[in-house]
Amino acid sequence: MKKIALLAFALAFILNAANAQNALAIPDTISGNIINLQIQNGTRQFYNGAATQTMGINGNMLAPTIILYKHQNVTMHVTNNLNDTTTIHWHGMHVAPQNDGGPHITILPGKTWSPSMEVIDHASTHWYHPHLHMKTYDHVQKGIAGFIIVRDSDEAAINLPRTYGIDDFPLAIQTKGIDANNQIVTMHTVLDTALMVNGTLKPVLSAPAQMVRFRVLNGSPERVYNLGFTSNKTFYQIGSDGGLLSAPVALTRLLLAPGERAEILVNLADVVGGSLQLINYGTEIPSARYGAAQPGMGAGQVIPNYALNPLNGANFTILEIKITAQTSNAVTTVPSSLITHNPWIATSAQTTRSFVFTSMGMGQASINGPFVINGSHFDMSMVNFQVPFNNIEIWELRNQTPIAHPFHIHNVQFYILDINGAAPPLNMRGRKDVVLVPGGNSTVRFITKFEDFHNDTLPYMYHCHMISHEDDGMMGQFVVKSPCYLISAPPSNQSALPGANVQFSVAVSDTNGTSYQWQSNVGFGFQDLQNVAQYAGVNTKTLLISAVNSANNNQQFRCKVANQTCEVTSDMAVLQVGVNGIANANQNIQVQVFPNPAKDLLFVQLFSSVRTKYVLHNLMGEVVQEGQLPQGQNSIDISLLKTGIYHVLLWQNEQIMQAKFVKE
Ligand code: C2O
Ligand code: CU
Ligand code: CU
């Protein structure tokens, strides 16, 4: 192993150095309602001597850039011409699990997979790549990866460069290990010494003297880049994984982890000297990230031969940019704002899940993994958990290993809540589907909502996007459960006077084997109620609350209902106690009282002569007197009341009547 790695390093380094600059390849585009993709073997002449065996889509290596429009329908016909099974995953796209192309959606050799979907993503830069379990590294490294550009009307309304290949360029930054025979090595432990952009070694791009947009993808298997330009030139990040930020963020450095995308604007109009370099400032990458001088937390945590790779901890040019004449209709300014974001707030989350990253390796060797999430390796046959449809969730990622891991989730985009308790920097406040979780017990929390798609059996993946870690099992899967329509009528709001008994009921469509658990917002959030004190029937369809008092005012109740096939929590209902509650319930009828003010007897104008219950409250809603008026009697003795303002409430024939009076 060691010998191969050393040879690979030596050869790639020498040949790289010998190579002249090459024009940056810009992938062709493909668009429309039908997209035909042919996965195939190929070759590329990267170096003198043997050609390199590669894999690509509709070509020898890499893949065409798929351009999609929000709300269009698209059918992809993906044909596998390899001698190996593979899959194609649309990384970042919000699609149904059967269209997602994860490890379960295999395409056998000679077969075509044809997912069909409506594009519902925001304008964004995504990418597509194979995802066969334990083969992802192999297939991506051999060359299968392409961009997906989604366009929408919000993005179109902003003055941004968007002419593909003219002022808007995709940049897929990748490193590969190349052996002495010029072949791409797919062993995870090889040194990734060959750096390429869009499959071009030593790339040079001619770009016009104006505002230029780069859609940068870190498509490398493990390496983190710290991007910047010559002379610390300021650039502006306008987009993250899931699309535009709320406003451009001025930067001189941008840390980009595997799987992440960033859209940036660079003003080439003011560059002196006619050329600019996109540089990896590797000397500045903090420790405990693959790509830093020190990949672990401490100097003893070493990856075999890591220090022999000249890219590690080094500053190097990624792309040379030669500046050419300005085009007509050039964009020359940076917009002041982009799109509106309304991230979910933490208190709206129904569920918090925790994901702990650990290493199976011991001591100093823990940096080499294999890494696991919540103690378990990826198991194709085991769904790790179920997410209720439309659930808003906080995912708390805790990295107990000595190296940073870029965590990726399929299906949804998320908003980062905090990184080690601190709000994320401005350029990380947009939609994301990858987040780099620093090593050494760091915690990242994000919030997301699992909307639009559900399927009880087909899962979505979450995993580390260091592809060697992913292939080694640092991955899990979840299903978004189909919604459950068990509740046919939720409990309704109730209003009552102090001292009254109240009930909340839930109606279900199927009582067979159904269980109930009433909950209320007592304490912190909703808690399960017990049959104690005021509550009875907490495990039946009707909750009974006895002798409500002012402390129950505005209390919320809901019922968790479950049977063999589903579990669902009802909408909540509110209990209002006191006169305001009665008024809000709109059940009140004003009744005439006299005299007003009154001293000893208060006469009420009743509609019938049935027995009438009455309650007198003070303005605090406290019951000060209650009783029954015998049939035919219409006066209440108030001689013992203190002076003040009171409400009287009367019940007759299920109706509630009320009035206000002054006691002298
Ligand atoms: Cu880019 Cu699950 O992958
Ligand atoms: Cu993905
Ligand atoms: Cu990892």
XYZ file of C-alpha atoms and ligand atoms in Angstrom:
669
model
C 0.000 0.000 0.000
C 2.594 2.462 1.091
C 4.678 1.820 -2.011
C 1.785 2.448 -4.376
C 0.871 5.649 -2.640
C 4.413 6.957 -2.753
C 4.761 6.110 -6.401
C 1.459 7.774 -7.138
C 2.567 10.915 -5.425
C 5.913 11.044 -7.137
C 4.537 10.435 -10.595
C 1.561 12.722 -10.408
C 3.702 15.471 -8.987
C 6.383 15.244 -11.653
C 3.902 14.988 -14.519
C 1.822 17.824 -13.148
C 4.839 20.016 -12.933
C 5.796 19.137 -16.473
C 2.338 19.834 -17.871
C 1.667 23.113 -19.565
C -1.573 24.912 -18.770
C -4.731 23.531 -20.309
C -7.869 25.422 -21.284
C -10.521 24.779 -18.653
C -13.125 22.372 -20.000
C -16.678 23.706 -19.682
C -19.203 20.853 -19.706
C -21.863 20.976 -22.422
C -25.388 21.784 -21.303
C -28.469 19.655 -21.701
C -32.047 20.771 -21.048
C -35.666 20.099 -21.942
C -38.370 17.762 -20.679
C -36.492 14.647 -21.695
C -32.867 14.295 -20.699
C -30.901 11.349 -22.049
C -27.872 10.348 -20.053
C -25.538 7.551 -21.152
C -23.189 6.362 -18.427
C -20.133 4.993 -20.149
C -16.493 3.980 -19.880
C -13.939 6.210 -21.527
C -10.314 7.190 -21.622
C -8.472 10.480 -21.197
C -4.908 11.358 -22.077
C -3.940 13.188 -18.891
C -0.251 12.386 -18.952
C 2.401 11.177 -21.350
C 2.264 7.421 -21.738
C -0.765 5.314 -20.966
C -4.219 6.839 -21.329
C -6.279 6.967 -18.139
C -9.372 4.771 -17.940
C -12.321 6.963 -16.986
C -16.088 6.951 -16.646
C -18.432 9.675 -17.781
C -21.911 10.552 -18.932
C -22.462 11.319 -22.631
C -18.687 11.530 -22.900
C -15.412 10.179 -21.604
C -15.434 11.918 -18.272
C -17.701 14.041 -16.095
C -21.184 14.814 -17.396
C -23.187 17.507 -19.144
C -24.581 20.373 -17.066
C -28.325 19.799 -16.767
C -30.269 23.062 -16.890
C -33.716 22.900 -15.343
C -36.441 25.444 -14.709
C -38.506 25.508 -11.563
C -41.962 23.954 -12.165
C -40.954 22.214 -15.391
C -41.491 18.479 -15.703
C -38.497 16.399 -16.549
C -37.890 12.749 -17.336
C -34.309 11.548 -17.143
C -33.421 8.446 -19.120
C -30.271 7.189 -17.451
C -28.681 4.257 -19.289
C -25.914 2.267 -17.660
C -23.359 1.181 -20.256
C -20.813 0.164 -17.621
C -20.023 -3.423 -16.716
C -21.001 -2.573 -13.163
C -24.223 -1.684 -11.393
C -24.486 1.969 -10.402
C -27.004 4.642 -9.401
C -27.365 8.350 -10.154
C -28.322 10.673 -7.323
C -29.481 14.265 -7.903
C -27.574 15.787 -4.999
C -29.462 18.736 -3.502
C -32.696 18.275 -5.404
C -35.959 17.944 -3.508
C -37.441 14.832 -5.128
C -39.480 11.789 -4.130
C -37.427 8.873 -2.759
C -38.055 6.709 -5.836
C -36.502 9.503 -7.944
C -33.614 10.257 -5.601
C -31.138 7.701 -6.952
C -29.786 6.565 -3.601
C -28.181 3.150 -3.043
C -31.543 1.337 -3.362
C -32.342 2.691 -6.834
C -29.824 0.635 -8.762
C -29.329 0.662 -12.522
C -28.066 -2.710 -13.697
C -25.601 -2.902 -16.592
C -27.431 -2.382 -19.886
C -30.543 -1.026 -18.182
C -32.169 2.411 -18.267
C -33.660 4.155 -15.245
C -36.259 6.812 -16.063
C -37.314 8.945 -13.115
C -39.881 11.594 -13.878
C -40.549 14.618 -11.723
C -41.583 18.211 -11.432
C -38.704 20.498 -10.550
C -39.631 22.302 -7.334
C -36.227 23.547 -6.227
C -35.328 27.186 -5.972
C -32.738 28.494 -8.426
C -29.631 26.678 -7.295
C -26.504 24.765 -8.230
C -26.782 21.053 -7.528
C -24.826 18.115 -8.848
C -25.356 14.509 -9.794
C -23.190 11.520 -9.108
C -23.356 7.746 -8.502
C -24.398 6.471 -5.077
C -24.040 2.703 -5.085
C -23.132 1.567 -1.601
C -19.394 0.923 -1.287
C -18.915 1.905 -4.946
C -19.540 5.640 -4.762
C -15.851 6.474 -4.370
C -14.946 4.219 -7.303
C -17.540 5.635 -9.698
C -17.163 9.297 -8.729
C -13.382 9.151 -8.797
C -13.358 7.511 -12.222
C -15.198 10.590 -13.429
C -18.977 10.434 -13.077
C -20.217 13.790 -11.783
C -22.101 16.659 -13.361
C -23.758 19.948 -12.486
C -27.463 20.683 -12.286
C -28.400 24.347 -12.616
C -31.950 25.197 -11.600
C -33.305 28.539 -12.773
C -36.373 30.364 -11.469
C -38.127 33.702 -11.822
C -36.767 35.110 -8.530
C -33.217 34.596 -9.702
C -34.045 35.824 -13.211
C -35.289 39.126 -11.772
C -31.887 39.954 -10.271
C -29.118 41.578 -12.285
C -26.648 38.682 -12.152
C -24.313 37.126 -14.683
C -26.025 34.019 -16.034
C -24.692 33.366 -19.522
C -23.271 29.887 -19.203
C -19.646 29.655 -20.277
C -19.430 33.414 -20.904
C -19.840 35.118 -17.529
C -21.232 32.178 -15.516
C -18.888 29.218 -15.094
C -19.223 25.900 -13.306
C -16.060 24.876 -11.446
C -15.949 21.285 -10.185
C -12.826 21.050 -8.058
C -11.667 17.468 -7.640
C -8.590 15.583 -6.599
C -7.725 12.037 -7.559
C -5.033 9.531 -6.797
C -3.232 8.439 -9.969
C -0.963 5.384 -10.000
C 2.341 4.831 -11.781
C 0.434 3.475 -14.766
C -1.614 6.690 -15.076
C -4.720 4.979 -13.702
C -7.177 6.446 -11.204
C -6.801 4.638 -7.904
C -10.009 3.874 -6.108
C -8.566 2.594 -2.872
C -9.660 4.941 -0.130
C -6.215 5.281 1.353
C -4.488 6.566 -1.772
C -3.048 10.088 -1.845
C -5.197 12.455 -3.885
C -2.352 14.341 -5.500
C -3.898 15.161 -8.893
C -5.914 18.359 -8.793
C -8.355 19.112 -11.587
C -11.156 21.531 -12.350
C -13.882 20.201 -14.655
C -11.524 17.306 -15.369
C -8.756 19.678 -16.521
C -5.287 19.551 -14.963
C -3.536 22.939 -14.626
C -6.581 24.755 -15.944
C -6.652 28.248 -17.403
C -9.869 30.118 -18.145
C -10.365 33.175 -20.326
C -13.055 35.360 -18.779
C -14.233 38.901 -19.552
C -13.340 42.074 -17.624
C -16.642 42.361 -15.746
C -18.607 40.724 -12.944
C -18.241 36.979 -13.379
C -20.134 34.240 -11.570
C -18.538 30.971 -10.528
C -20.604 28.007 -9.390
C -18.008 26.202 -7.336
C -18.488 22.563 -6.384
C -16.164 20.705 -4.084
C -16.429 17.334 -5.815
C -13.371 15.921 -4.097
C -13.667 12.728 -2.110
C -12.267 14.121 1.156
C -10.462 17.408 0.755
C -11.622 20.729 2.191
C -10.589 23.849 0.227
C -9.961 27.315 1.555
C -10.702 29.386 -1.531
C -9.428 32.871 -2.247
C -7.940 34.943 -5.033
C -4.560 36.526 -5.662
C -3.818 39.515 -3.417
C -6.738 38.632 -1.171
C -9.137 40.089 -3.713
C -12.627 40.439 -2.306
C -15.342 38.279 -3.846
C -19.014 37.949 -3.035
C -20.816 34.761 -2.126
C -24.336 34.924 -3.523
C -25.453 31.319 -3.176
C -25.009 28.271 -0.973
C -26.052 24.647 -1.611
C -29.762 25.324 -1.983
C -29.693 28.630 -3.858
C -29.291 32.347 -3.363
C -28.499 33.965 -0.022
C -30.532 36.912 1.192
C -27.716 39.272 0.201
C -24.199 38.934 -1.238
C -21.540 38.359 1.421
C -18.128 39.947 0.838
C -15.328 37.463 1.520
C -11.642 36.958 0.961
C -11.713 33.286 1.969
C -14.312 30.561 1.632
C -13.988 27.142 3.215
C -15.707 24.588 0.979
C -16.171 20.988 2.140
C -16.845 17.932 -0.037
C -20.322 18.032 -1.540
C -20.806 21.749 -0.883
C -21.492 24.326 -3.572
C -20.997 28.076 -3.486
C -21.967 30.628 -6.084
C -19.624 33.598 -6.050
C -19.251 36.862 -7.957
C -15.797 38.187 -8.783
C -15.197 41.521 -10.425
C -12.627 40.946 -13.176
C -12.914 44.538 -14.413
C -10.483 45.927 -11.856
C -7.830 43.215 -12.006
C -4.441 44.652 -12.815
C -1.986 42.644 -14.847
C -4.487 40.723 -16.918
C -4.686 37.602 -14.812
C -6.021 36.369 -11.509
C -5.636 33.072 -9.693
C -8.155 31.117 -7.724
C -6.034 29.760 -4.911
C -6.386 27.209 -2.162
C -4.974 28.874 0.947
C -4.261 25.527 2.558
C -1.783 26.888 5.093
C -4.716 28.683 6.736
C -7.050 25.670 6.959
C -7.625 25.057 10.664
C -6.401 21.713 12.003
C -8.721 18.725 12.136
C -9.872 19.116 8.535
C -8.704 16.972 5.641
C -6.544 19.382 3.638
C -4.994 21.157 6.632
C -1.354 20.606 7.551
C -2.617 18.677 10.562
C -5.694 16.565 9.746
C -6.439 15.691 13.375
C -6.835 17.562 16.628
C -3.342 16.645 17.756
C -0.042 16.002 15.997
C -0.195 12.314 16.914
C -3.353 11.767 14.911
C -1.953 10.907 11.523
C -3.372 9.606 8.260
C -0.869 7.251 6.530
C 1.409 9.168 4.120
C -0.711 12.305 4.537
C 2.331 14.563 4.898
C 3.720 13.249 1.596
C 0.858 14.774 -0.365
C 2.053 18.213 -1.549
C -1.538 19.492 -1.522
C -1.972 19.045 2.221
C -1.541 22.180 4.257
C -0.244 23.975 1.160
C -1.192 27.021 -0.856
C -1.657 26.179 -4.516
C -3.344 27.551 -7.601
C -6.620 25.903 -8.517
C -7.424 27.967 -11.594
C -5.631 30.605 -13.614
C -7.986 33.268 -15.010
C -6.863 35.301 -18.051
C -8.890 38.442 -18.448
C -10.289 39.268 -21.844
C -12.390 42.137 -23.242
C -15.697 43.011 -21.650
C -18.767 41.607 -23.374
C -21.732 43.726 -24.394
C -24.448 43.885 -21.709
C -21.881 43.032 -19.064
C -22.992 42.931 -15.455
C -20.642 45.245 -13.586
C -22.179 45.549 -10.141
C -22.972 43.364 -7.175
C -26.672 43.429 -6.266
C -27.441 44.772 -2.813
C -29.966 42.080 -2.005
C -31.012 38.724 -3.430
C -33.966 36.689 -2.154
C -36.067 36.519 1.000
C -35.531 33.704 3.473
C -37.994 32.737 6.173
C -36.171 30.019 8.085
C -38.172 27.894 10.502
C -37.647 29.026 14.057
C -36.278 26.585 16.597
C -39.394 26.664 18.761
C -41.509 25.446 15.841
C -39.674 22.101 15.762
C -41.787 19.068 16.655
C -38.816 16.728 16.997
C -35.133 17.011 17.836
C -32.892 14.149 16.731
C -29.347 13.650 17.729
C -26.579 12.204 15.558
C -23.310 11.366 17.239
C -20.253 10.664 15.082
C -17.714 8.305 16.574
C -14.761 6.337 15.310
C -14.326 2.597 15.591
C -10.571 3.249 15.596
C -8.872 3.495 18.964
C -6.713 6.271 20.405
C -4.593 8.180 17.890
C -5.797 5.871 15.105
C -9.357 7.084 15.630
C -8.717 9.633 12.855
C -8.689 6.786 10.336
C -12.116 5.474 11.240
C -14.160 3.648 10.207
C -16.636 6.224 11.398
C -20.182 5.532 12.463
C -23.267 7.597 13.196
C -25.069 6.802 16.462
C -22.902 3.731 16.850
C -24.028 1.887 13.743
C -22.636 1.268 10.298
C -24.864 1.740 7.288
C -27.117 -1.249 6.798
C -29.064 -1.316 3.526
C -31.809 -3.382 5.115
C -32.347 -1.210 8.169
C -34.236 2.056 8.204
C -32.712 4.020 11.071
C -35.826 6.066 11.872
C -39.103 7.343 10.530
C -39.895 11.000 10.108
C -43.550 12.051 10.253
C -44.656 13.764 7.065
C -44.497 17.561 7.323
C -42.522 17.349 10.547
C -40.285 20.278 11.406
C -37.149 18.855 13.004
C -33.935 19.982 14.564
C -31.003 17.701 13.836
C -28.194 17.987 16.311
C -24.891 16.691 14.938
C -22.174 15.981 17.464
C -18.752 15.045 16.170
C -16.812 13.070 18.761
C -14.026 12.183 16.305
C -10.805 14.146 15.752
C -11.588 15.185 12.158
C -14.316 17.339 10.600
C -17.044 15.517 8.627
C -19.263 17.155 5.984
C -22.741 15.892 6.889
C -25.226 15.655 4.015
C -28.934 14.903 3.978
C -31.015 13.881 0.973
C -34.497 15.225 0.190
C -34.421 18.531 2.033
C -32.490 21.747 2.357
C -31.910 22.976 5.901
C -31.013 26.136 7.765
C -28.108 26.015 10.212
C -29.240 27.120 13.682
C -25.841 27.189 15.331
C -22.299 25.860 15.263
C -20.977 25.186 18.760
C -23.747 27.409 20.051
C -22.893 30.397 17.854
C -25.041 31.669 14.994
C -23.580 30.669 11.612
C -21.655 33.260 9.564
C -23.724 35.214 7.030
C -22.684 33.050 4.079
C -24.014 29.958 5.875
C -27.477 31.369 6.555
C -29.015 30.269 3.276
C -30.314 26.849 2.282
C -27.815 24.068 2.821
C -27.651 20.338 2.273
C -24.077 19.810 3.482
C -22.540 21.200 6.641
C -18.992 20.629 7.829
C -19.116 19.525 11.463
C -15.773 20.368 13.102
C -13.922 17.684 15.056
C -13.334 17.388 18.785
C -16.859 17.219 20.157
C -18.256 20.087 18.119
C -21.990 20.415 17.660
C -23.940 21.757 14.717
C -27.712 22.107 14.796
C -29.915 22.623 11.777
C -33.656 22.868 11.238
C -35.676 21.562 8.323
C -39.146 20.429 7.322
C -39.933 17.103 5.663
C -42.571 18.245 3.231
C -43.930 17.258 -0.186
C -42.777 13.624 -0.343
C -43.508 10.565 1.729
C -43.084 6.869 1.227
C -43.340 4.251 3.960
C -40.677 1.980 2.539
C -38.257 3.833 0.253
C -35.665 5.697 2.295
C -33.556 8.816 1.954
C -29.899 8.868 2.998
C -27.906 11.002 5.387
C -24.165 10.575 5.447
C -20.712 11.998 5.604
C -19.787 13.351 2.168
C -16.164 12.320 2.532
C -16.818 9.540 0.090
C -14.389 7.114 1.692
C -16.214 7.567 5.005
C -19.592 7.152 3.312
C -18.524 3.945 1.549
C -17.105 2.671 4.842
C -20.542 3.004 6.432
C -20.811 6.558 7.808
C -24.347 6.705 6.494
C -27.893 6.073 7.636
C -31.362 6.183 6.142
C -34.815 7.381 7.071
C -38.272 7.223 5.591
C -40.780 10.041 5.606
C -43.921 8.289 6.806
C -47.143 8.663 4.915
C -49.543 11.019 6.618
C -52.104 9.432 8.838
C -55.740 10.500 8.587
C -56.905 8.679 11.712
C -58.391 11.795 13.310
C -61.710 12.732 11.735
C -62.387 15.689 14.028
C -59.924 17.364 16.357
C -61.006 18.621 19.772
C -62.719 21.992 19.653
C -62.028 25.027 21.801
C -63.977 25.162 25.051
C -65.080 28.021 27.254
C -66.250 27.645 30.803
C -66.785 29.492 33.983
C -64.614 28.887 36.991
C -65.791 25.808 38.839
C -67.338 24.176 35.790
C -66.422 20.758 34.419
C -65.195 20.669 30.839
C -64.497 17.976 28.316
C -62.440 17.740 25.155
C -63.144 15.002 22.630
C -61.409 13.723 19.568
C -63.232 11.794 16.835
C -61.382 9.071 14.948
C -62.178 7.322 11.701
C -61.248 3.914 13.088
C -61.709 3.056 16.750
C -60.408 -0.477 16.309
C -57.281 -0.887 18.429
C -56.901 2.849 18.723
C -55.111 4.297 21.720
C -55.333 7.830 23.054
C -53.043 10.018 25.073
C -54.119 13.515 25.968
C -51.445 16.144 26.294
C -51.370 19.689 27.559
C -48.872 22.520 27.633
C -48.198 22.145 31.312
C -44.563 22.844 32.098
C -42.193 23.070 29.138
C -44.056 22.264 25.947
C -46.756 19.620 25.704
C -46.666 16.847 28.307
C -48.640 13.624 28.569
C -51.426 14.053 31.141
C -52.058 11.565 33.943
C -55.397 10.724 35.533
C -54.727 12.824 38.594
C -56.073 16.006 40.130
C -58.355 17.700 37.599
C -57.914 15.166 34.807
C -59.759 11.972 34.014
C -60.034 9.947 30.836
C -56.536 10.845 29.676
C -56.344 7.568 27.731
C -59.816 7.716 26.223
C -61.304 9.719 23.416
C -62.765 12.192 25.917
C -60.683 14.106 28.410
C -62.562 15.332 31.475
C -61.343 18.359 33.379
C -63.090 19.064 36.635
C -63.601 22.373 38.397
C -61.650 24.567 36.042
C -60.129 27.684 37.524
C -58.319 30.779 36.362
C -55.051 28.808 36.179
C -56.633 26.752 33.389
C -57.353 29.841 31.338
C -55.796 29.555 27.857
C -54.460 26.068 28.579
C -54.003 24.019 25.400
C -54.992 20.392 24.898
C -54.338 17.896 22.148
C -54.624 14.146 21.773
C -52.058 11.722 20.395
C -53.959 8.959 18.633
C -52.416 5.749 17.355
C -53.398 2.412 15.923
C -51.403 -0.385 14.286
C -50.688 1.603 11.147
C -50.292 5.176 12.169
C -49.858 7.687 14.905
C -50.925 11.288 14.752
C -51.335 14.182 17.132
C -54.458 16.285 16.851
C -54.476 20.021 16.444
C -54.637 21.660 19.819
C -57.742 23.170 21.367
C -57.798 25.979 23.896
C -59.661 26.160 27.188
C -60.860 29.594 28.140
C -62.018 30.129 31.665
C -64.031 33.085 32.839
C -66.245 35.721 31.395
C -63.895 36.487 28.541
C -63.996 32.871 27.581
C -67.752 32.918 27.508
C -67.747 36.086 25.477
C -65.229 34.632 23.063
C -67.315 31.543 22.709
C -70.000 33.795 21.338
C -72.637 31.981 23.333
C -73.657 34.943 25.397
C -76.883 36.738 25.304
C -77.181 40.009 27.129
C -79.799 39.974 29.825
C -81.457 43.016 31.422
C -80.754 43.577 35.113
C -82.239 46.167 37.412
C -81.785 48.236 39.348
C -78.265 49.038 38.301
C -76.513 49.985 40.573
C -78.195 47.557 42.975
C -77.880 47.181 46.730
C -79.780 44.175 48.089
C -81.719 42.473 45.319
C -80.731 42.254 41.686
C -83.638 41.494 39.354
C -82.935 39.710 36.100
C -85.123 39.665 33.021
C -85.547 35.956 32.340
C -87.048 34.495 29.190
C -88.631 31.536 30.844
C -89.439 30.469 34.323
C -87.365 27.292 34.442
C -84.820 26.753 37.196
C -81.843 28.956 36.471
C -78.263 28.521 37.568
C -76.344 31.711 38.180
C -72.762 32.725 38.903
C -71.430 36.097 39.986
C -67.834 36.960 39.196
C -65.652 39.877 39.990
C -63.564 41.496 37.279
C -60.740 39.059 38.011
C -62.937 36.196 36.838
C -63.187 34.852 40.399
C -66.485 33.355 41.433
C -67.844 35.348 44.343
C -71.298 33.797 44.602
C -73.251 31.112 42.799
C -76.548 29.352 43.166
C -79.878 28.372 41.670
C -82.885 30.563 41.166
C -85.974 28.452 41.933
C -88.563 28.214 39.212
C -90.327 31.537 38.828
C -87.853 33.523 40.917
C -85.969 36.302 39.167
C -84.063 38.057 41.931
C -80.648 37.375 43.411
C -79.775 38.437 46.914
C -76.573 40.465 46.619
C -76.694 42.089 50.021
C -73.491 40.365 51.153
C -71.364 41.431 48.143
C -68.707 44.071 48.564
C -69.208 47.186 46.502
C -67.768 46.978 42.992
C -68.432 45.848 39.456
C -69.614 42.303 38.812
C -70.736 40.021 36.052
C -73.737 37.841 36.394
C -74.086 34.733 34.254
C -77.275 32.746 33.990
C -77.941 29.343 32.460
C -81.331 28.604 31.041
C -82.169 25.865 28.565
C -78.485 25.369 27.639
C -78.118 29.052 26.941
C -75.830 31.378 28.785
C -76.850 34.948 29.398
C -74.834 37.631 31.011
C -74.861 41.178 32.254
C -72.672 43.570 34.134
C -73.847 45.458 37.205
C -72.594 47.694 39.971
C -73.100 46.801 43.621
C -73.514 49.853 45.829
Cu -23.862 13.845 -2.924
Cu -25.840 11.167 -0.775
O -24.841 12.468 -1.859
Cu -27.382 13.976 -1.889
Cu -16.572 11.650 7.450
